[in-house]
Amino acid sequence: MAGEIFISYRRADEAWARLLHSQLRAEGVEAWYDAQVGAGQDWRIATAKALEASQIFVLLFSTNAAQSSDIAKELAAATLEKKLIIPVRLENIAPKGAFLYELASRNWVNAYENTEAKLTELAKGLAHLVRTGARDESVLPFERSDGGGHAQARTPKSMRKPVLIAAAAISVIAAFAVAAWLLWPAPRWTIESSRTFLSSAAQEGFPAFSPDGRALAYTSAVDQESRQIYTRNLAGGDGLKVTNDSYDDVSPSWSSDNAHLAYVAQKPGEPCRIMVTTVPAGEAREAGRCAEADTSSVTWQPGTEFLYYSDRSRTAGSVIVRLDLGTGARVQIVALNQAETTLGDLRCSPDGKSLLYIRQQSGAPEPVMVRNLASGMEKNLGETTGTTGSNGSAAWSEDSKTVLATLPSGIGTKIIAYPVEGRAPYPVYATATIASHLALGGGLLALETDSRRANLARASVAPAAQPDIIDPANGITSAPTFAPDGTLAFISNRSGTNAVWIMKPGAVPTLLFDFGLRRISGAQFSPDGTRLAVGVASLALGVSSLPSGNGTFKILTPDGASVASLDVPPVGVGSPTWTPDGKGLVVGDRRAQQAIRIDIDNPSQRAPVAAAGWVGVAMHGDAIFATRSDKPGLWRIDKTPKLINAKYPAAGPTLAFRGDDVLIPDFTGADGPRILAQPLAGGPDRVLAYAPGIQSKIAVNPRTGEMIYGVIFHNSNIDLLTLTKH
């Protein structure tokens, strides 16, 4: 059946093509798309042969695809060869030009809402056609239309009596008028077009529209430790550098008169500074300083001299502070004493009446909160969820009636609209890249897009400028874990879905278990290496299945067999780890705000292993170790808590051990990031290895002592989307 289906798409939509291809393979059907062109092959010849051999032509149509002359040629060839043509709309746009000519009379599969589910349904229908050899399109999830997305009008039956016709018509019109007035759907935000606004070798992010909608403030740098703020006119021209200091400057926010920008100047281990500068150029002044937090988010309340920023307090935990620029007075307006939660992505509504913020929890559902600044009343609009290396993001519509928020779709990002008055959320946009830091203004939606990849690297005994990548695959790879025989397991979405991969000594990685679009939160081999615990979200992320935070720990063998499933509470930092005897799992229970032990053979047997406030809890030998999210440090906590090392990052990666040492990721070395060995018995630490670019968990090969860690490569740009309401 190879070659029966030809998938035509634009490179920007590759993730969706890859997903459809994998869904067809799951149905037992082989399809072709140009990622299968081999090294050294002429892609034109390979494409022509695949198109000629196929019987079904699937077009993934989007704004990007509509701009491709190659796709137009493929479609014309498919029409000429009388292929069964299945157009799939990834965005709610109508065809124009050559595409209109070829597609005007065809039915469409509308997959711009619940894209994953729609592609799954399409794959099942296509597989049926391939297996039966039929061309019965009724098995496909078409929206019966006139080609432009409009439902075909039905022809009314004739009436015999003109008087009755008139009376009936008047009644029907009146009834429909009343029904339309009562039931007419509320207008929805939609995307009409998209374009890249900023794309360079530098990393651009944190877009913020000026109140007059004419300019965009943003950050730019070669890394994420030295970002500076720029402004650029939307009509064109070069960016103008606004800040020039030794800090990492982020979170720009405009004053109502377009003349000033507030922003956050931050350095690791130092309380962040709330700054104000004039635009287009002028001296920056420090308006305030965080009490404890070294990162923050700031927003300017329109029409006032009030700034709101996030901070941490020893007594109140995560807080939001209102700063009066005129008097310097500070008032704490929100306090959330939860160890693993920060309050971020602050945005005042354009009408100045409300404050939007997100209760950010790494790797977990993040409530999107709106606070009435006059009454103090708060409303939870829904949830967003962060991606690897970033939290969820949200922003106000210009009419202050809707909040748009990011939501991972498994292989990219969806943008969901949350009406503030309480109507059901709905999808607005989907992209195959990681999107964050939304901003709206001038009829546009700006978003930071990041085609990042994360790989596994090998630590080196000597300082190195670049990481030693052991597995240079596309996508996001994380959570490395070793079995005693040196077998390495990890999580990766390189195939377009979230899966566990395994690499035996001397072999290449192979897929062990595919979880589809369900989110995977962690993986860990048991001490004897016979089982692998994998944390899995209960639902794929999407507008129809917002993440609840609950999930399952799947227990697998190294051959991929499933031996047990444990229902778990919302999982916290450092999950999962095994008990030393291999009979239980230690996980962070966000609901109880403490670590618990779950018995593998009797999952109903659950008991706390640490008091509230401790995160990253792990057992080693006869001791229990933990970290905290509110301050750096590693403690032994099975007795009276004792500080072992003050350098371990707050809410750092899962603890890793090497013999009688615990490994400490240290970002402050003069020769670059490194791994320290801290004796568990106490005493000074020592430099064990160097780890340029280290971002996540360290894993130790028990056979060789080799240390593997995760490193993330960023390439962030800013896209502009035309936003309208229909």
XYZ file of C-alpha atoms in Angstrom:
726
model
C 0.000 0.000 0.000
C 3.049 2.278 0.000
C 2.560 5.349 -2.134
C -1.253 5.301 -2.089
C -1.418 8.694 -0.300
C 0.568 11.813 -1.184
C 0.685 14.562 1.486
C 1.287 18.070 0.110
C 2.180 20.799 2.605
C 4.351 23.844 3.268
C 7.481 23.481 5.408
C 6.011 25.622 8.202
C 3.236 23.000 8.574
C 5.608 20.027 8.657
C 4.583 19.016 12.173
C 0.986 18.499 11.032
C 2.150 16.520 7.977
C 4.319 14.392 10.237
C 1.412 13.832 12.620
C -0.945 12.759 9.801
C 1.753 10.460 8.427
C 2.221 8.788 11.831
C -1.559 8.444 12.281
C -1.836 6.750 8.879
C 0.991 4.380 9.786
C -0.856 3.552 13.006
C -3.803 2.581 10.771
C -1.498 0.314 8.744
C -1.259 2.649 5.728
C 1.925 4.055 4.231
C 1.813 7.625 2.914
C 4.481 9.814 1.299
C 5.637 13.321 2.169
C 8.874 15.013 1.246
C 10.611 14.337 4.571
C 11.130 10.861 3.096
C 13.382 12.162 0.333
C 16.686 10.429 0.966
C 20.116 12.008 1.161
C 21.481 12.633 -2.322
C 18.085 12.215 -4.009
C 16.774 14.893 -6.365
C 13.655 16.057 -4.520
C 11.915 17.050 -7.757
C 12.253 13.547 -9.228
C 11.301 11.904 -5.922
C 8.220 14.124 -5.611
C 7.105 13.483 -9.185
C 7.441 9.703 -8.787
C 5.549 9.709 -5.484
C 2.758 11.841 -6.947
C 2.472 9.582 -9.993
C 2.283 6.438 -7.833
C -0.354 7.817 -5.459
C -4.125 7.541 -5.760
C -5.097 10.049 -3.047
C -3.747 13.594 -2.825
C -4.066 15.253 0.628
C -3.445 19.013 0.668
C -2.721 20.629 4.051
C -3.908 24.143 3.285
C -2.810 27.190 5.284
C -1.670 30.759 4.768
C 1.844 29.427 4.214
C 0.671 26.804 1.718
C -1.364 29.380 -0.210
C 1.880 31.234 -0.953
C 3.661 28.201 -2.419
C 3.922 27.868 -6.189
C 5.283 24.313 -5.754
C 2.134 23.210 -3.928
C -0.017 24.855 -6.625
C 1.880 22.821 -9.246
C 1.424 19.589 -7.266
C -2.316 20.288 -6.972
C -2.645 21.005 -10.692
C -0.799 17.761 -11.523
C -3.026 15.789 -9.148
C -6.128 17.272 -10.802
C -4.828 16.446 -14.270
C -4.075 12.867 -13.201
C -7.593 12.573 -11.703
C -6.367 11.777 -8.199
C -8.832 11.794 -5.327
C -8.085 15.246 -3.873
C -8.697 15.861 -0.169
C -8.120 19.507 0.865
C -7.587 19.981 4.619
C -7.908 23.491 6.022
C -5.396 24.081 8.866
C -6.490 27.727 9.105
C -9.902 29.286 8.567
C -9.005 30.926 5.261
C -10.493 30.722 1.746
C -8.484 29.695 -1.338
C -7.472 32.340 -3.854
C -5.861 32.429 -7.278
C -4.745 29.049 -8.599
C -6.021 27.317 -5.480
C -9.474 28.837 -5.909
C -9.573 27.572 -9.506
C -8.677 24.018 -8.486
C -10.578 23.792 -5.187
C -13.694 25.954 -5.577
C -16.031 23.012 -6.192
C -14.574 20.609 -3.660
C -15.565 19.673 -0.129
C -13.134 20.510 2.655
C -11.925 18.870 5.834
C -11.919 21.765 8.300
C -9.136 21.010 10.788
C -8.474 24.481 12.149
C -10.334 23.523 15.337
C -9.288 20.413 17.313
C -6.651 19.754 14.656
C -5.252 16.566 16.198
C -8.681 14.967 16.563
C -9.687 15.954 13.019
C -6.500 14.518 11.518
C -7.042 11.300 13.466
C -10.574 11.036 12.029
C -9.241 11.785 8.550
C -6.554 9.091 8.871
C -9.184 6.474 9.722
C -11.277 7.451 6.685
C -8.276 7.457 4.349
C -7.166 4.068 5.648
C -10.642 2.695 4.864
C -10.405 4.006 1.289
C -6.966 2.472 0.811
C -7.992 -0.896 2.230
C -11.224 -1.122 0.184
C -9.985 0.574 -2.974
C -13.165 2.676 -3.015
C -13.547 6.383 -3.726
C -16.510 6.843 -1.401
C -15.837 10.261 0.123
C -18.667 9.880 2.635
C -16.258 8.119 5.009
C -14.173 11.307 5.260
C -14.885 14.112 7.783
C -15.872 16.709 5.179
C -17.656 19.952 5.946
C -20.135 19.926 3.053
C -19.641 23.326 1.489
C -19.419 25.401 -1.663
C -15.628 25.536 -1.468
C -15.534 28.809 0.347
C -16.630 27.489 3.700
C -20.328 28.378 3.304
C -23.033 25.802 3.794
C -24.990 24.996 0.655
C -28.483 26.470 0.627
C -31.409 24.075 0.484
C -34.111 24.547 -2.076
C -37.524 25.053 -0.392
C -40.503 23.021 -1.559
C -43.205 24.827 -3.583
C -46.493 25.783 -1.932
C -49.894 25.569 -3.562
C -51.729 28.462 -1.978
C -50.144 31.921 -2.296
C -51.964 33.270 0.736
C -50.741 30.418 2.898
C -47.293 30.876 1.460
C -47.219 34.527 2.462
C -48.559 33.840 5.932
C -46.162 30.992 6.484
C -43.294 33.087 5.197
C -44.120 35.941 7.561
C -44.340 33.532 10.499
C -41.103 31.847 9.602
C -39.308 35.171 9.135
C -40.576 36.425 12.466
C -39.604 33.212 14.213
C -36.165 33.269 12.670
C -35.719 36.920 13.570
C -36.517 36.212 17.217
C -34.330 33.119 17.231
C -31.483 34.980 15.572
C -31.744 37.780 18.106
C -31.706 35.293 20.978
C -29.325 32.683 19.628
C -27.037 34.560 17.263
C -23.519 33.404 18.169
C -21.266 35.969 19.779
C -18.470 37.245 17.529
C -15.211 35.339 17.770
C -11.620 36.376 17.257
C -10.044 34.781 14.197
C -6.726 35.030 12.365
C -6.847 36.241 8.764
C -3.142 36.177 7.897
C 0.300 35.844 9.431
C 3.808 37.015 8.655
C 7.228 37.008 10.264
C 8.073 40.441 11.667
C 11.511 39.786 13.172
C 13.780 36.902 12.259
C 17.552 36.953 12.673
C 20.451 35.069 14.190
C 19.631 36.817 17.473
C 16.798 35.732 19.742
C 13.838 38.099 19.698
C 10.978 37.956 22.175
C 8.673 39.692 24.689
C 6.708 41.744 22.104
C 4.695 44.720 23.446
C 2.605 47.074 21.302
C 2.675 50.795 21.973
C -0.790 52.143 22.959
C -1.112 53.955 19.616
C -0.438 50.673 17.790
C 2.404 52.109 15.723
C 5.450 50.507 17.338
C 6.533 47.291 18.961
C 8.920 46.975 21.895
C 10.798 43.688 22.148
C 13.936 42.041 23.487
C 16.887 40.842 21.427
C 20.200 39.116 22.214
C 22.368 36.209 21.165
C 21.414 34.372 24.359
C 18.891 34.533 27.180
C 21.221 36.051 29.742
C 21.933 39.445 28.158
C 18.758 40.570 26.405
C 18.294 44.282 25.718
C 15.119 46.156 24.773
C 14.471 47.607 21.318
C 11.587 49.379 19.618
C 10.635 49.219 15.957
C 7.957 50.953 13.908
C 5.420 48.517 12.487
C 5.506 50.429 9.190
C 9.150 49.439 8.694
C 12.693 50.483 9.485
C 15.404 49.201 11.778
C 15.082 48.497 15.460
C 16.163 51.201 17.893
C 18.085 50.015 20.959
C 16.492 51.401 24.132
C 18.574 49.759 26.892
C 22.292 49.104 27.046
C 23.410 47.648 30.357
C 24.950 44.551 31.906
C 21.580 43.105 32.944
C 19.151 40.772 31.224
C 16.316 43.208 30.363
C 12.854 41.693 29.805
C 9.102 42.316 30.047
C 8.749 45.760 28.415
C 5.472 47.596 29.140
C 4.402 50.974 27.699
C 2.998 54.028 29.433
C -0.280 55.395 28.045
C 1.458 58.383 26.414
C 3.835 56.153 24.386
C 6.758 58.086 25.934
C 8.041 55.608 28.548
C 8.764 51.921 28.962
C 8.855 49.968 32.196
C 10.900 46.773 32.204
C 12.689 44.265 34.450
C 16.490 44.194 34.723
C 17.620 40.862 36.137
C 20.707 38.841 37.043
C 20.847 35.341 38.553
C 21.072 35.408 42.344
C 20.333 39.149 42.571
C 16.965 40.777 43.350
C 15.538 42.061 40.075
C 15.157 45.773 39.385
C 12.010 47.491 38.124
C 13.191 50.107 35.633
C 11.603 52.993 33.709
C 13.144 54.662 30.648
C 12.024 57.240 28.097
C 11.392 56.357 24.458
C 12.928 56.627 21.918
C 16.071 57.326 23.946
C 16.878 58.528 27.405
C 18.265 57.613 30.800
C 16.826 54.655 32.609
C 16.067 54.939 36.308
C 15.442 52.317 38.936
C 11.836 52.705 40.116
C 11.900 49.789 42.521
C 13.612 46.552 43.442
C 12.276 43.081 44.147
C 12.489 41.840 47.720
C 13.698 38.330 46.850
C 12.834 37.294 43.290
C 15.596 37.429 40.680
C 13.073 37.286 37.820
C 9.819 39.181 37.434
C 7.116 40.464 35.110
C 5.940 44.091 35.049
C 2.887 45.856 33.591
C 1.805 49.503 33.450
C -1.791 50.328 34.401
C -3.166 52.573 31.623
C -3.847 56.168 32.599
C -2.018 55.905 35.937
C 1.454 55.972 37.479
C 0.988 52.453 38.859
C 3.243 49.551 37.948
C 2.431 45.980 38.958
C 5.211 43.416 39.277
C 5.698 39.913 40.661
C 7.985 39.129 43.586
C 8.595 36.632 46.381
C 8.216 37.150 50.109
C 9.515 35.033 52.980
C 6.167 35.295 54.724
C 3.659 35.421 51.846
C 5.338 33.357 49.114
C 4.603 34.526 45.574
C 3.179 38.059 45.520
C 2.099 40.838 43.169
C 3.081 44.361 44.209
C 1.641 47.696 43.062
C 4.318 50.396 42.798
C 3.317 54.073 42.697
C 5.866 55.830 40.485
C 4.899 59.209 41.911
C 5.433 58.409 45.600
C 7.432 55.169 45.528
C 4.761 53.530 47.733
C 4.371 49.745 47.431
C 1.200 47.798 48.164
C 0.989 44.002 48.078
C -2.264 43.114 46.301
C -1.922 39.339 45.709
C -0.201 36.723 47.839
C -0.064 32.996 47.125
C 1.830 30.930 49.671
C 2.487 27.912 47.463
C 6.055 26.698 47.265
C 6.086 25.648 43.604
C 4.007 28.491 42.175
C 5.065 31.893 40.854
C 2.806 34.681 39.656
C 3.832 35.735 36.177
C 2.956 37.228 32.790
C 1.225 40.246 34.372
C -0.930 42.329 31.984
C -3.238 45.226 32.827
C -6.331 45.356 30.610
C -6.432 48.163 28.025
C -9.348 49.782 29.890
C -7.221 49.789 33.067
C -9.846 47.978 35.145
C -8.389 44.497 35.493
C -5.101 42.684 36.018
C -4.321 39.432 34.221
C -1.751 37.036 35.619
C -0.849 33.345 35.482
C -0.166 31.055 38.419
C 2.889 29.516 36.839
C 3.840 25.946 37.769
C 6.546 24.303 35.688
C 5.183 21.304 33.808
C 1.680 21.600 35.276
C -1.632 23.302 34.451
C -1.401 27.040 35.090
C -4.606 28.921 36.019
C -5.257 32.113 34.049
C -6.476 34.670 36.597
C -8.221 38.030 36.165
C -8.412 40.429 39.126
C -10.769 43.410 39.282
C -8.471 46.183 40.475
C -11.314 48.149 42.095
C -13.071 45.356 44.011
C -10.243 42.831 44.383
C -12.538 40.072 43.070
C -10.762 37.374 41.073
C -11.895 34.989 38.362
C -10.207 31.847 37.030
C -10.791 31.914 33.274
C -9.226 28.548 32.557
C -5.805 27.016 32.196
C -2.703 27.340 30.122
C 0.335 25.076 30.291
C 3.997 25.784 29.692
C 6.317 24.000 27.309
C 9.872 22.838 27.805
C 11.833 25.872 28.962
C 8.909 28.296 29.243
C 5.640 28.942 31.056
C 2.241 29.598 29.564
C 1.430 33.065 28.264
C -1.699 35.201 27.970
C -2.720 38.684 26.766
C -5.766 40.942 26.562
C -7.797 41.690 23.447
C -7.961 45.397 22.685
C -11.577 45.630 23.869
C -10.643 44.124 27.279
C -13.354 41.457 26.851
C -11.247 38.435 25.945
C -7.995 36.865 27.085
C -5.929 34.890 24.591
C -3.672 32.188 26.051
C -1.195 29.625 24.753
C -1.789 25.910 25.106
C 0.589 23.165 23.900
C -0.955 20.884 21.290
C 1.573 18.098 21.664
C 3.689 19.088 18.643
C 3.215 22.838 18.663
C 1.010 25.491 20.232
C -2.632 26.495 20.103
C -3.944 29.915 21.057
C -7.219 29.751 22.948
C -9.646 32.623 23.549
C -11.180 32.900 27.034
C -14.142 35.324 27.081
C -13.967 37.246 30.349
C -17.741 37.203 30.898
C -17.707 33.408 31.027
C -18.642 31.984 27.617
C -16.913 28.793 26.525
C -13.292 29.077 25.368
C -12.586 28.530 21.688
C -9.502 28.040 19.479
C -8.081 30.987 17.572
C -4.844 29.770 16.006
C -2.490 26.818 15.816
C 1.187 26.667 14.917
C 3.672 23.831 14.759
C 6.243 25.896 16.695
C 6.421 26.783 20.382
C 4.648 30.114 20.885
C 4.818 32.361 23.942
C 4.721 35.995 25.121
C 1.569 37.144 23.348
C 0.688 40.808 22.729
C -2.235 42.516 20.971
C -2.493 45.972 19.433
C -3.484 47.774 16.265
C -5.562 44.811 15.065
C -2.534 42.520 15.312
C -1.484 39.626 17.489
C 2.263 39.389 18.104
C 3.801 36.222 19.437
C 7.252 34.929 20.145
C 7.789 31.738 18.132
C 10.595 29.358 18.960
C 11.630 26.469 16.736
C 13.799 25.210 19.564
C 15.290 21.785 19.862
C 16.599 20.032 22.930
C 19.288 17.357 22.728
C 21.279 15.192 25.083
C 24.945 16.042 25.605
C 27.928 14.376 27.277
C 29.701 16.197 30.104
C 33.443 16.741 29.562
C 36.370 16.587 31.985
C 37.808 19.856 30.609
C 36.134 23.219 29.931
C 34.410 23.315 26.536
C 32.744 26.063 24.521
C 30.096 23.841 22.922
C 28.125 20.863 24.242
C 29.118 17.393 23.072
C 25.808 16.273 21.544
C 25.310 12.505 21.558
C 21.986 12.411 19.696
C 21.494 15.358 17.289
C 17.784 14.861 16.542
C 15.128 17.470 15.865
C 12.411 18.137 18.420
C 12.562 18.177 22.199
C 14.501 15.449 24.007
C 14.603 15.362 27.812
C 14.557 13.274 31.012
C 17.550 10.957 30.405
C 17.791 7.928 32.708
C 20.196 4.969 32.769
C 19.679 1.320 33.659
C 22.533 -0.527 35.442
C 23.647 -2.121 32.138
C 24.152 1.300 30.520
C 20.876 1.361 28.583
C 19.687 4.957 28.177
C 15.992 5.912 28.048
C 14.629 9.389 27.387
C 11.544 11.316 26.282
C 11.374 12.830 22.792
C 8.811 14.204 20.327
C 11.127 13.803 17.322
C 8.561 11.624 15.534
C 5.811 14.241 15.889
C 4.267 12.602 18.929
C 5.387 12.243 22.545
C 7.238 8.995 23.069
C 9.780 7.148 25.175
C 12.933 6.195 23.279
C 15.659 3.793 24.297
C 19.343 3.551 23.367
C 21.158 0.354 24.239
C 24.967 0.498 24.585
C 26.564 0.882 21.157
C 23.177 1.118 19.365
C 21.106 3.925 17.860
C 17.935 5.211 19.569
C 14.720 3.283 18.902
C 11.141 4.104 19.830
C 10.044 2.183 22.914
C 6.499 3.419 23.598
C 4.447 6.068 21.758
C 2.025 8.091 23.898
C 0.628 10.115 20.982
C -0.217 13.667 22.025
C -0.454 12.895 25.729
C 2.096 14.925 27.639
C 4.959 13.048 29.338
C 6.271 14.594 32.538
C 9.268 12.393 33.416
C 10.934 8.998 33.150
C 13.121 6.993 35.537
C 14.596 3.467 35.550
C 14.101 1.381 38.678
C 17.308 0.651 40.645
C 17.608 -2.826 39.087
C 16.796 -1.569 35.574
C 13.918 -3.992 35.011
C 11.218 -1.313 34.950
C 10.820 2.212 33.666
C 8.363 4.651 35.301
C 6.900 7.268 32.953
C 4.582 10.089 34.037
C 1.786 10.675 31.511
C -0.964 13.311 31.447
C -4.474 11.881 31.386
C -5.494 13.799 28.242
C -3.941 15.246 25.133
C -3.778 19.021 25.418
C -6.379 20.883 23.396
C -9.363 23.174 23.764
C -11.757 20.272 24.190
C -9.596 18.607 26.800
C -7.965 21.194 28.997
C -5.273 19.636 31.189
C -6.482 18.684 34.629
C -3.067 17.947 36.062
C -3.973 14.387 37.040
C -2.392 11.556 35.153
C -0.859 8.107 35.212
C 2.514 6.567 35.868
C 3.038 3.899 33.267
C 5.434 1.151 34.333
C 7.209 -0.340 31.308
C 9.829 -3.007 30.748
C 12.990 -2.170 28.753
C 11.295 -3.961 25.827
C 8.265 -1.658 25.913
C 5.765 -3.972 27.577
C 3.314 -2.290 29.940
C 3.256 -3.973 33.354
C 1.311 -1.476 35.496
C -0.498 1.877 35.510
C -0.785 4.025 38.624
C -3.255 6.896 38.847
C -1.482 9.855 40.389
C -2.334 13.304 41.764
C -1.099 16.468 40.024
C 2.627 15.846 39.824
C 5.196 18.321 41.146
C 8.886 19.009 40.740
C 11.296 16.076 40.585
C 8.830 13.330 39.713
C 9.194 10.423 39.523
C 12.005 8.866 41.587
C 12.162 5.301 42.913
C 12.586 4.107 46.456
C 15.974 2.353 46.890
C 14.283 -1.067 47.156
C 12.464 -0.534 43.859
C 9.069 -1.209 45.420
C 7.667 2.304 45.325
C 7.681 5.654 43.559
C 8.220 9.032 45.176
C 6.199 11.791 43.485
C 5.371 15.387 44.319
C 1.671 15.820 45.096
C 0.764 19.403 44.152
C -2.594 19.125 45.853
C -1.092 18.246 49.209
C 2.067 20.272 48.460
C 4.288 17.452 49.629
C 6.079 14.362 48.353
C 4.335 11.011 48.727
C 5.331 7.376 48.281
C 3.147 5.117 46.107
C 3.505 1.356 46.500
C 3.870 -0.300 43.066
C 2.142 -3.576 44.012
C -0.548 -1.873 46.084
C -1.111 1.611 44.597
C -3.739 2.487 47.208
C -0.947 2.461 49.782
C 0.325 6.046 49.793
C 2.200 7.857 52.503
C 3.989 11.216 52.814
C 7.792 11.114 52.785
C 8.423 14.832 53.330
C 6.705 17.786 54.927
C 5.022 20.474 52.826
C 7.401 22.884 51.103
C 10.052 20.384 50.080
C 10.343 19.610 46.352
C 12.574 17.410 44.227
C 12.470 14.761 46.954
C 14.618 11.662 46.339
C 15.723 8.692 48.449
C 19.301 7.449 48.353
C 20.504 4.689 50.633
C 18.873 5.229 54.018
C 18.545 9.023 53.566
C 16.033 11.416 52.013
C 17.199 14.516 50.165
C 15.212 17.472 48.846
C 15.363 20.972 47.414
C 13.093 23.989 47.660
C 11.446 26.180 45.030
C 11.691 29.388 47.056
C 15.467 29.391 47.577
C 18.611 27.557 46.445
C 20.024 24.657 48.415
C 20.065 20.893 48.925
C 19.014 19.413 52.277
C 18.945 16.057 53.972
C 15.460 15.876 55.508
C 14.920 12.374 56.946
C 16.045 13.776 60.305
C 16.234 17.388 61.373
C 16.678 19.202 58.040
C 20.351 19.820 57.364
C 21.735 21.985 54.546
C 24.185 19.906 52.485
C 24.971 22.420 49.732
C 23.682 25.966 49.205
C 24.457 26.020 45.466
C 21.730 23.703 44.193
C 19.344 25.855 42.057
C 15.888 26.569 43.453
C 13.368 24.158 41.895
C 16.290 22.609 40.009
C 16.227 19.395 37.992
C 15.635 15.942 39.470
C 18.410 14.953 41.881
C 21.116 12.702 40.449
C 23.626 10.651 42.438
C 27.049 9.216 41.575
C 28.239 6.819 44.224
C 28.379 8.714 47.520
C 28.028 12.104 45.812
C 25.016 14.121 44.727
C 25.508 16.123 41.527
C 25.036 19.903 41.595
C 24.478 21.875 38.352
C 26.467 25.090 38.768
C 26.077 27.989 36.338
C 28.578 30.358 37.973
C 31.938 28.831 37.021
C 34.503 31.088 35.387
C 35.000 28.451 32.668
C 31.264 28.001 32.065
C 28.520 25.780 33.480
C 29.806 22.750 35.317
C 28.766 19.782 37.440
C 29.866 19.693 41.070
C 30.153 16.576 43.213
C 28.856 17.094 46.746
C 29.689 14.316 49.253
C 26.483 13.163 50.915
C 28.301 12.892 54.216
C 29.078 16.610 54.073
C 32.186 18.623 53.366
C 33.259 20.801 50.432
C 32.103 20.141 46.882
C 34.482 19.666 43.959
C 34.339 20.190 40.199
C 33.515 16.898 38.518
C 32.872 17.893 34.887
C 31.909 20.739 32.576
C 28.486 20.968 30.940
C 28.133 23.873 28.463
C 24.485 24.725 27.841
C 23.142 22.538 30.647
C 19.396 23.084 31.076
C 17.909 20.001 32.667
C 18.359 16.709 34.477
C 21.729 14.952 34.779
C 21.899 11.159 34.325
C 24.887 8.962 35.235
C 25.835 5.800 33.329
C 26.498 3.233 36.109
C 28.840 1.230 33.870
C 31.115 4.050 32.712
C 30.467 6.972 35.058
C 29.641 9.088 31.991
C 27.234 11.973 32.710
C 24.487 12.960 30.268
C 22.408 16.134 30.492
C 19.888 18.122 28.468
C 20.749 21.231 26.463
C 18.293 23.502 24.630
C 19.020 25.369 21.396
C 16.797 28.399 20.827
C 15.869 30.285 17.686
C 13.091 32.664 18.665
C 11.449 35.143 16.308
C 8.418 37.431 16.417
C 5.429 36.811 14.145
C 2.539 39.194 13.480
C -0.968 37.829 12.887
C -3.866 39.906 11.588
C -6.668 39.548 14.108
C -10.333 40.160 13.345
C -13.658 39.449 15.018
C -16.458 37.614 13.180
